[in-house]
CSV table of C-alpha atoms in Angstrom, one decimal:
chain,number,residue,atom,x,y,z
L,1,GLY,CA,-4.6,-20.2,-11.1
L,2,ASP,CA,-3.3,-16.7,-10.2
L,3,SER,CA,-4.5,-13.9,-12.4
L,4,VAL,CA,-5.1,-10.2,-12.7
L,5,THR,CA,-8.0,-8.5,-14.4
L,6,GLN,CA,-7.8,-4.8,-15.1
L,7,MET,CA,-10.1,-2.2,-16.6
L,8,GLU,CA,-10.1,-2.2,-20.4
L,9,GLY,CA,-9.2,1.0,-22.2
L,10,PRO,CA,-8.5,3.1,-23.9
L,11,VAL,CA,-9.1,5.9,-21.3
L,12,THR,CA,-9.1,9.5,-22.4
L,13,LEU,CA,-9.1,12.3,-19.9
L,14,SER,CA,-8.7,16.0,-19.9
L,15,GLU,CA,-5.7,17.5,-18.0
L,16,GLU,CA,-6.3,17.8,-14.2
L,17,ALA,CA,-9.1,15.2,-14.3
L,18,PHE,CA,-9.3,12.4,-11.7
L,19,LEU,CA,-8.1,9.0,-12.7
L,20,THR,CA,-9.1,5.6,-11.6
L,21,ILE,CA,-8.0,2.4,-13.2
L,22,ASN,CA,-9.6,-0.7,-11.7
L,23,CYS,CA,-7.6,-3.9,-10.9
L,24,THR,CA,-8.8,-7.1,-9.3
L,25,TYR,CA,-6.8,-10.2,-8.7
L,26,THR,CA,-7.1,-13.9,-8.0
L,27,ALA,CA,-4.3,-15.5,-6.0
L,28,THR,CA,-3.6,-18.3,-3.6
L,29,GLY,CA,-1.6,-17.2,-0.7
L,30,TYR,CA,-0.5,-13.6,-0.1
L,31,PRO,CA,0.6,-11.9,-3.3
L,32,SER,CA,2.5,-8.7,-3.6
L,33,LEU,CA,0.8,-6.2,-5.9
L,34,PHE,CA,2.3,-3.8,-8.4
L,35,TRP,CA,1.5,-1.1,-10.9
L,36,TYR,CA,3.8,-0.7,-13.8
L,37,VAL,CA,3.8,2.1,-16.5
L,38,GLN,CA,5.0,1.7,-20.1
L,39,TYR,CA,5.7,4.6,-22.4
L,40,PRO,CA,5.7,4.1,-26.2
L,41,GLY,CA,8.5,1.9,-27.4
L,42,GLU,CA,9.9,1.3,-24.0
L,43,GLY,CA,10.0,-1.4,-21.3
L,44,LEU,CA,7.9,-1.4,-18.2
L,45,GLN,CA,8.8,0.8,-15.2
L,46,LEU,CA,7.6,0.2,-11.7
L,47,LEU,CA,5.2,2.9,-10.6
L,48,LEU,CA,4.3,1.6,-7.1
L,49,LYS,CA,3.9,-1.5,-5.0
L,50,ALA,CA,2.2,-3.0,-1.9
L,51,THR,CA,3.2,-6.2,-0.2
L,52,LYS,CA,0.5,-6.8,2.3
L,53,ALA,CA,-3.2,-6.1,3.0
L,54,ASP,CA,-4.0,-2.4,3.7
L,55,ASP,CA,-0.7,-1.2,2.4
L,56,LYS,CA,-0.9,1.9,0.3
L,57,GLY,CA,1.7,2.3,-2.5
L,58,SER,CA,2.3,5.8,-3.8
L,59,ASN,CA,4.6,7.6,-6.3
L,60,LYS,CA,4.4,10.7,-8.5
L,61,GLY,CA,0.9,11.5,-7.3
L,62,PHE,CA,-0.4,8.0,-8.0
L,63,GLU,CA,-1.8,5.8,-5.2
L,64,ALA,CA,-3.2,2.3,-4.9
L,65,THR,CA,-4.4,0.4,-1.7
L,66,TYR,CA,-4.1,-3.3,-1.3
L,67,ARG,CA,-7.6,-4.4,-0.4
L,68,LYS,CA,-7.7,-8.1,0.6
L,69,GLU,CA,-11.5,-8.1,1.3
L,70,THR,CA,-12.3,-7.0,-2.3
L,71,THR,CA,-9.1,-8.5,-3.9
L,72,SER,CA,-8.5,-5.2,-5.5
L,73,PHE,CA,-5.6,-2.7,-6.1
L,74,HIS,CA,-7.2,0.2,-8.0
L,75,LEU,CA,-4.8,2.9,-9.3
L,76,GLU,CA,-5.8,6.6,-8.6
L,77,LYS,CA,-4.5,10.0,-9.3
L,78,GLY,CA,-6.2,13.2,-8.3
L,79,SER,CA,-5.0,15.4,-11.2
L,80,VAL,CA,-3.6,13.9,-14.4
L,81,GLN,CA,-1.1,15.6,-16.7
L,82,VAL,CA,-0.3,15.2,-20.4
L,83,SER,CA,2.9,13.5,-19.4
L,84,ASP,CA,0.9,10.7,-17.7
L,85,SER,CA,-0.2,9.4,-21.1
L,86,ALA,CA,1.0,5.8,-21.2
L,87,VAL,CA,-0.1,2.2,-20.7
L,88,TYR,CA,-0.6,1.0,-17.1
L,89,PHE,CA,-0.3,-2.6,-16.0
L,90,CYS,CA,-1.4,-4.1,-12.8
L,91,ALA,CA,0.6,-7.1,-11.7
L,92,LEU,CA,0.9,-9.6,-8.9
L,93,ASN,CA,3.8,-11.7,-7.6
L,94,THR,CA,3.5,-15.0,-5.8
L,95,GLY,CA,6.5,-17.4,-5.6
L,96,ASN,CA,8.5,-17.5,-8.8
L,97,GLN,CA,6.2,-15.8,-11.3
L,98,PHE,CA,4.6,-12.5,-12.0
L,99,TYR,CA,1.2,-12.2,-13.5
L,100,PHE,CA,0.2,-9.1,-15.5
L,101,GLY,CA,-3.1,-7.6,-16.6
L,102,THR,CA,-3.7,-6.7,-20.2
L,103,GLY,CA,-2.9,-3.1,-19.7
L,104,THR,CA,-4.9,0.1,-19.8
L,105,SER,CA,-4.0,2.8,-22.3
L,106,LEU,CA,-4.4,6.4,-20.9
L,107,THR,CA,-4.3,9.5,-23.0
L,108,VAL,CA,-4.5,12.9,-21.4
L,109,ILE,CA,-5.5,15.8,-23.5
L,110,PRO,CA,-4.6,19.4,-22.8
U,1,ASP,CA,24.4,2.5,-13.5
U,2,GLY,CA,22.8,-0.9,-12.8
U,3,GLY,CA,20.2,-2.1,-15.2
U,4,ILE,CA,19.1,-4.5,-17.9
U,5,THR,CA,20.3,-4.1,-21.5
U,6,GLN,CA,18.5,-5.6,-24.4
U,7,SER,CA,20.0,-5.7,-27.9
U,8,PRO,CA,19.3,-5.1,-30.7
U,9,LYS,CA,16.5,-2.6,-30.4
U,10,TYR,CA,15.1,-3.7,-33.8
U,11,LEU,CA,15.6,-7.1,-35.4
U,12,PHE,CA,14.4,-8.5,-38.7
U,13,ARG,CA,14.0,-12.2,-39.4
U,14,LYS,CA,13.9,-13.9,-42.7
U,15,GLU,CA,11.8,-17.0,-43.4
U,16,GLY,CA,13.4,-20.1,-41.9
U,17,GLN,CA,16.0,-18.2,-39.9
U,18,ASN,CA,16.8,-18.4,-36.2
U,19,VAL,CA,17.5,-15.2,-34.5
U,20,THR,CA,18.9,-14.5,-31.0
U,21,LEU,CA,17.9,-11.6,-28.7
U,22,SER,CA,20.4,-10.6,-26.1
U,23,CYS,CA,19.6,-9.7,-22.5
U,24,GLU,CA,22.3,-8.7,-20.0
U,25,GLN,CA,21.8,-7.5,-16.4
U,26,ASN,CA,24.3,-6.1,-13.9
U,27,LEU,CA,21.9,-6.0,-11.0
U,28,ASN,CA,23.2,-9.3,-9.5
U,29,HIS,CA,19.7,-10.7,-9.8
U,30,ASP,CA,19.1,-14.5,-9.7
U,31,ALA,CA,15.9,-14.6,-11.7
U,32,MET,CA,15.5,-13.6,-15.3
U,33,TYR,CA,12.4,-13.6,-17.5
U,34,TRP,CA,11.4,-13.3,-21.2
U,35,TYR,CA,8.0,-11.9,-22.2
U,36,ARG,CA,6.3,-11.4,-25.5
U,37,GLN,CA,4.0,-8.4,-26.0
U,38,ASP,CA,1.6,-8.1,-28.9
U,39,PRO,CA,-0.3,-4.9,-29.7
U,40,GLY,CA,-3.0,-4.1,-27.3
U,41,GLN,CA,-2.2,-7.2,-25.2
U,42,GLY,CA,-0.6,-7.8,-21.9
U,43,LEU,CA,2.7,-9.7,-21.3
U,44,ARG,CA,2.9,-13.4,-21.9
U,45,LEU,CA,5.7,-15.4,-20.3
U,46,ILE,CA,8.0,-17.3,-22.6
U,47,TYR,CA,10.7,-18.6,-20.3
U,48,TYR,CA,12.1,-17.9,-16.9
U,49,SER,CA,15.2,-18.8,-15.0
U,50,GLN,CA,15.7,-18.8,-11.2
U,51,ILE,CA,19.3,-19.8,-11.2
U,52,VAL,CA,22.2,-20.4,-13.5
U,53,ASN,CA,22.0,-23.5,-15.7
U,54,ASP,CA,18.3,-23.9,-15.0
U,55,PHE,CA,15.2,-22.5,-16.7
U,56,GLN,CA,11.5,-23.3,-17.0
U,57,LYS,CA,8.9,-22.9,-19.8
U,58,GLY,CA,6.3,-20.3,-19.5
U,59,ASP,CA,2.9,-20.1,-21.1
U,60,ILE,CA,4.1,-19.7,-24.7
U,61,ALA,CA,7.5,-21.5,-25.0
U,62,GLU,CA,6.9,-23.3,-28.3
U,63,GLY,CA,9.2,-22.0,-31.0
U,64,TYR,CA,11.6,-20.4,-28.5
U,65,SER,CA,14.7,-21.5,-26.7
U,66,VAL,CA,16.9,-20.0,-24.0
U,67,SER,CA,20.2,-20.6,-22.1
U,68,ARG,CA,21.5,-19.4,-18.8
U,69,GLU,CA,25.2,-20.1,-18.7
U,70,LYS,CA,26.0,-16.9,-16.7
U,71,LYS,CA,24.1,-15.1,-14.0
U,72,GLU,CA,24.2,-11.9,-16.0
U,73,SER,CA,23.0,-13.2,-19.3
U,74,PHE,CA,19.7,-14.8,-20.6
U,75,PRO,CA,19.6,-14.9,-24.4
U,76,LEU,CA,16.4,-15.9,-26.2
U,77,THR,CA,16.5,-17.6,-29.6
U,78,VAL,CA,13.4,-17.3,-31.8
U,79,THR,CA,13.6,-20.4,-33.9
U,80,SER,CA,12.1,-21.1,-37.4
U,81,ALA,CA,9.4,-23.2,-35.7
U,82,GLN,CA,7.9,-19.9,-34.3
U,83,LYS,CA,5.5,-19.1,-37.2
U,84,ASN,CA,4.3,-15.8,-35.9
U,85,PRO,CA,7.4,-14.1,-34.3
U,86,THR,CA,6.5,-10.5,-35.0
U,87,ALA,CA,6.2,-8.9,-31.5
U,88,PHE,CA,7.9,-6.8,-28.9
U,89,TYR,CA,10.1,-8.9,-26.6
U,90,LEU,CA,10.8,-7.8,-23.1
U,91,CYS,CA,13.5,-9.2,-20.8
U,92,ALA,CA,13.2,-8.7,-17.0
U,93,SER,CA,15.0,-9.7,-13.8
U,94,SER,CA,14.4,-9.8,-10.1
U,95,LYS,CA,16.0,-11.0,-6.9
U,96,GLY,CA,13.7,-14.0,-7.1
U,97,GLU,CA,12.1,-13.6,-3.8
U,98,VAL,CA,8.4,-13.0,-3.3
U,99,GLY,CA,7.6,-9.3,-3.3
U,100,ASN,CA,10.7,-8.2,-5.1
U,101,ILE,CA,10.4,-5.8,-7.9
U,102,GLN,CA,10.8,-7.0,-11.5
U,103,TYR,CA,13.0,-4.7,-13.6
U,104,PHE,CA,12.6,-4.5,-17.3
U,105,GLY,CA,14.9,-3.8,-20.3
U,106,ALA,CA,13.9,-1.4,-23.1
U,107,GLY,CA,12.7,-4.3,-25.4
U,108,THR,CA,13.5,-5.7,-28.8
U,109,ARG,CA,11.0,-5.3,-31.6
U,110,LEU,CA,11.2,-8.3,-34.0
U,111,SER,CA,9.7,-8.2,-37.4
U,112,VAL,CA,9.6,-10.7,-40.2
U,113,LEU,CA,10.9,-9.8,-43.7
Protein backbone atom coordinates (compact mmCIF):
# COMPACT_ATOMS: atom_id res chain seq x y z
CA GLY A 1 0.00 0.00 0.00
CA ASP A 2 0.87 3.66 -0.08
CA SER A 3 3.29 4.87 2.56
CA VAL A 4 5.82 7.51 3.54
CA THR A 5 9.18 6.97 5.23
CA GLN A 6 11.00 9.94 6.66
CA MET A 7 14.24 10.49 8.48
CA GLU A 8 14.06 9.76 12.18
CA GLY A 9 14.94 12.44 14.62
CA PRO A 10 15.47 14.24 16.73
CA VAL A 11 17.63 16.64 14.76
CA THR A 12 19.54 19.40 16.55
CA LEU A 13 21.21 22.18 14.56
CA SER A 14 22.88 25.46 15.31
CA GLU A 15 21.28 28.62 13.98
CA GLU A 16 22.19 29.32 10.33
CA ALA A 17 23.06 25.66 9.65
CA PHE A 18 21.83 23.81 6.56
CA LEU A 19 18.85 21.51 7.03
CA THR A 20 17.92 18.35 5.17
CA ILE A 21 15.12 16.02 6.22
CA ASN A 22 14.82 12.97 4.01
CA CYS A 23 11.48 11.63 2.81
CA THR A 24 10.78 8.75 0.47
CA TYR A 25 7.44 7.36 -0.58
CA THR A 26 5.71 4.32 -2.00
CA ALA A 27 2.57 4.90 -4.01
CA THR A 28 0.56 3.54 -6.88
CA GLY A 29 -0.40 6.13 -9.39
CA TYR A 30 0.72 9.73 -9.18
CA PRO A 31 0.53 11.13 -5.66
CA SER A 32 0.69 14.70 -4.52
CA LEU A 33 3.37 15.33 -1.91
CA PHE A 34 3.36 17.66 1.08
CA TRP A 35 5.43 18.86 3.99
CA TYR A 36 3.56 19.89 7.11
CA VAL A 37 4.94 21.55 10.26
CA GLN A 38 3.61 21.14 13.81
CA TYR A 39 4.49 23.48 16.67
CA PRO A 40 4.06 22.25 20.26
CA GLY A 41 0.44 21.73 21.25
CA GLU A 42 -0.92 22.73 17.86
CA GLY A 43 -2.32 21.13 14.75
CA LEU A 44 -0.41 20.66 11.51
CA GLN A 45 0.13 23.51 9.09
CA LEU A 46 0.96 23.12 5.44
CA LEU A 47 4.54 24.15 4.71
CA LEU A 48 4.74 23.33 1.00
CA LYS A 49 3.40 20.99 -1.66
CA ALA A 50 4.16 19.55 -5.09
CA THR A 51 1.66 17.85 -7.33
CA LYS A 52 3.73 16.33 -10.13
CA ALA A 53 7.21 15.08 -10.92
CA ASP A 54 9.98 17.71 -10.94
CA ASP A 55 7.76 20.29 -9.24
CA LYS A 56 9.52 22.27 -6.53
CA GLY A 57 7.50 23.45 -3.55
CA SER A 58 8.86 26.37 -1.55
CA ASN A 59 7.81 28.51 1.39
CA LYS A 60 9.56 30.53 4.11
CA GLY A 61 12.99 29.50 2.80
CA PHE A 62 12.12 25.78 2.79
CA GLU A 63 12.23 23.82 -0.46
CA ALA A 64 11.45 20.28 -1.63
CA THR A 65 11.55 18.77 -5.12
CA TYR A 66 9.27 15.93 -6.27
CA ARG A 67 11.68 13.29 -7.59
CA LYS A 68 9.81 10.46 -9.27
CA GLU A 69 12.95 8.54 -10.26
CA THR A 70 14.07 8.25 -6.63
CA THR A 71 10.54 8.46 -5.11
CA SER A 72 11.76 11.20 -2.81
CA PHE A 73 10.66 14.60 -1.53
CA HIS A 74 13.48 15.79 0.74
CA LEU A 75 12.98 19.01 2.71
CA GLU A 76 15.83 21.55 2.70
CA LYS A 77 16.56 24.97 4.13
CA GLY A 78 19.77 26.86 3.65
CA SER A 79 19.89 28.64 7.00
CA VAL A 80 17.68 27.59 9.88
CA GLN A 81 16.45 29.87 12.65
CA VAL A 82 15.43 29.18 16.24
CA SER A 83 11.83 29.78 15.18
CA ASP A 84 12.04 26.77 12.84
CA SER A 85 12.09 24.43 15.83
CA ALA A 86 9.10 22.12 15.33
CA VAL A 87 8.10 18.67 14.12
CA TYR A 88 8.03 18.20 10.35
CA PHE A 89 5.82 15.65 8.60
CA CYS A 90 6.11 14.40 5.05
CA ALA A 91 2.80 13.29 3.52
CA LEU A 92 1.31 12.02 0.30
CA ASN A 93 -2.19 12.09 -1.11
CA THR A 94 -3.68 9.62 -3.51
CA GLY A 95 -7.41 9.38 -3.95
CA ASN A 96 -9.33 9.78 -0.73
CA GLN A 97 -6.60 9.42 1.85
CA PHE A 98 -3.49 11.09 3.10
CA TYR A 99 -0.50 9.13 4.39
CA PHE A 100 1.90 10.71 6.86
CA GLY A 101 5.43 9.92 7.91
CA THR A 102 6.24 9.55 11.61
CA GLY A 103 7.56 13.10 11.88
CA THR A 104 11.04 14.54 12.45
CA SER A 105 11.62 16.76 15.44
CA LEU A 106 13.94 19.70 14.77
CA THR A 107 15.53 21.83 17.47
CA VAL A 108 17.58 24.87 16.46
CA ILE A 109 19.90 26.26 19.11
CA PRO A 110 21.21 29.84 19.12
CA ASP B 1 -11.91 33.75 8.91
CA GLY B 2 -12.32 30.25 7.49
CA GLY B 3 -10.93 27.33 9.39
CA ILE B 4 -11.44 24.26 11.52
CA THR B 5 -12.47 24.52 15.15
CA GLN B 6 -11.93 21.70 17.58
CA SER B 7 -13.30 21.72 21.10
CA PRO B 8 -12.55 21.33 23.86
CA LYS B 9 -8.80 21.84 23.85
CA TYR B 10 -8.41 19.54 26.87
CA LEU B 11 -10.73 16.71 27.88
CA PHE B 12 -10.70 14.22 30.71
CA ARG B 13 -12.45 10.88 30.62
CA LYS B 14 -13.45 8.74 33.55
CA GLU B 15 -13.40 4.96 33.45
CA GLY B 16 -16.33 3.56 31.46
CA GLN B 17 -17.37 6.95 30.11
CA ASN B 18 -18.02 7.96 26.53
CA VAL B 19 -16.76 11.38 25.50
CA THR B 20 -17.36 13.37 22.34
CA LEU B 21 -14.86 15.61 20.59
CA SER B 22 -16.25 18.38 18.43
CA CYS B 23 -14.96 19.37 14.98
CA GLU B 24 -16.54 22.16 12.92
CA GLN B 25 -15.32 23.62 9.63
CA ASN B 26 -16.49 26.62 7.62
CA LEU B 27 -14.30 25.97 4.59
CA ASN B 28 -17.11 24.30 2.62
CA HIS B 29 -15.00 21.15 2.38
CA ASP B 30 -16.59 17.84 1.48
CA ALA B 31 -14.05 15.58 3.18
CA MET B 32 -13.29 15.42 6.89
CA TYR B 33 -10.89 13.25 8.86
CA TRP B 34 -10.02 12.24 12.42
CA TYR B 35 -6.46 11.32 13.37
CA ARG B 36 -4.89 10.13 16.59
CA GLN B 37 -1.36 11.24 17.48
CA ASP B 38 0.67 9.58 20.23
CA PRO B 39 3.95 11.01 21.55
CA GLY B 40 6.79 10.58 19.09
CA GLN B 41 4.53 8.95 16.54
CA GLY B 42 2.93 10.01 13.33
CA LEU B 43 -0.75 10.42 12.61
CA ARG B 44 -3.02 7.40 12.51
CA LEU B 45 -6.35 7.64 10.71
CA ILE B 46 -9.42 6.82 12.81
CA TYR B 47 -12.32 7.68 10.48
CA TYR B 48 -12.92 9.77 7.41
CA SER B 49 -15.94 11.06 5.56
CA GLN B 50 -16.13 12.10 1.92
CA ILE B 51 -19.72 13.28 2.00
CA VAL B 52 -22.59 13.95 4.38
CA ASN B 53 -24.19 10.82 5.87
CA ASP B 54 -21.29 8.62 4.79
CA PHE B 55 -18.02 7.71 6.52
CA GLN B 56 -15.38 4.99 6.42
CA LYS B 57 -13.17 3.35 9.01
CA GLY B 58 -9.52 4.17 9.03
CA ASP B 59 -6.66 2.13 10.43
CA ILE B 60 -7.63 2.31 14.11
CA ALA B 61 -11.44 2.70 14.24
CA GLU B 62 -12.06 0.21 17.06
CA GLY B 63 -13.43 1.95 20.17
CA TYR B 64 -14.43 5.09 18.25
CA SER B 65 -17.58 6.24 16.48
CA VAL B 66 -18.46 9.22 14.27
CA SER B 67 -21.39 10.86 12.56
CA ARG B 68 -21.67 13.24 9.61
CA GLU B 69 -25.14 14.74 9.67
CA LYS B 70 -24.00 18.14 8.42
CA LYS B 71 -21.28 19.12 5.99
CA GLU B 72 -19.71 21.40 8.58
CA SER B 73 -19.56 18.97 11.48
CA PHE B 74 -17.79 15.66 12.13
CA PRO B 75 -17.87 14.77 15.85
CA LEU B 76 -15.83 11.88 17.22
CA THR B 77 -16.99 9.79 20.18
CA VAL B 78 -14.40 7.92 22.17
CA THR B 79 -16.30 5.03 23.68
CA SER B 80 -15.58 3.04 26.81
CA ALA B 81 -14.42 0.22 24.52
CA GLN B 82 -11.30 2.26 23.71
CA LYS B 83 -9.02 1.08 26.49
CA ASN B 84 -6.13 3.41 25.81
CA PRO B 85 -7.69 6.73 24.78
CA THR B 86 -4.99 9.08 26.08
CA ALA B 87 -3.68 10.90 23.00
CA PHE B 88 -3.81 14.08 20.94
CA TYR B 89 -6.73 14.04 18.49
CA LEU B 90 -6.62 16.03 15.27
CA CYS B 91 -9.48 16.81 12.94
CA ALA B 92 -8.82 17.79 9.34
CA SER B 93 -10.73 18.65 6.19
CA SER B 94 -10.06 18.95 2.48
CA LYS B 95 -11.97 19.49 -0.73
CA GLY B 96 -11.73 15.75 -1.29
CA GLU B 97 -9.94 15.87 -4.62
CA VAL B 98 -6.48 14.48 -5.27
CA GLY B 99 -3.82 17.06 -4.63
CA ASN B 100 -5.95 19.23 -2.40
CA ILE B 101 -4.46 20.50 0.83
CA GLN B 102 -5.60 19.02 4.12
CA TYR B 103 -6.32 21.66 6.76
CA PHE B 104 -6.06 20.85 10.45
CA GLY B 105 -7.69 22.02 13.65
CA ALA B 106 -5.67 22.88 16.76
CA GLY B 107 -6.36 19.48 18.35
CA THR B 108 -7.92 18.07 21.50
CA ARG B 109 -5.80 16.46 24.17
CA LEU B 110 -7.68 13.63 25.87
CA SER B 111 -6.54 12.18 29.17
CA VAL B 112 -7.93 9.49 31.41
CA LEU B 113 -8.69 10.28 35.06
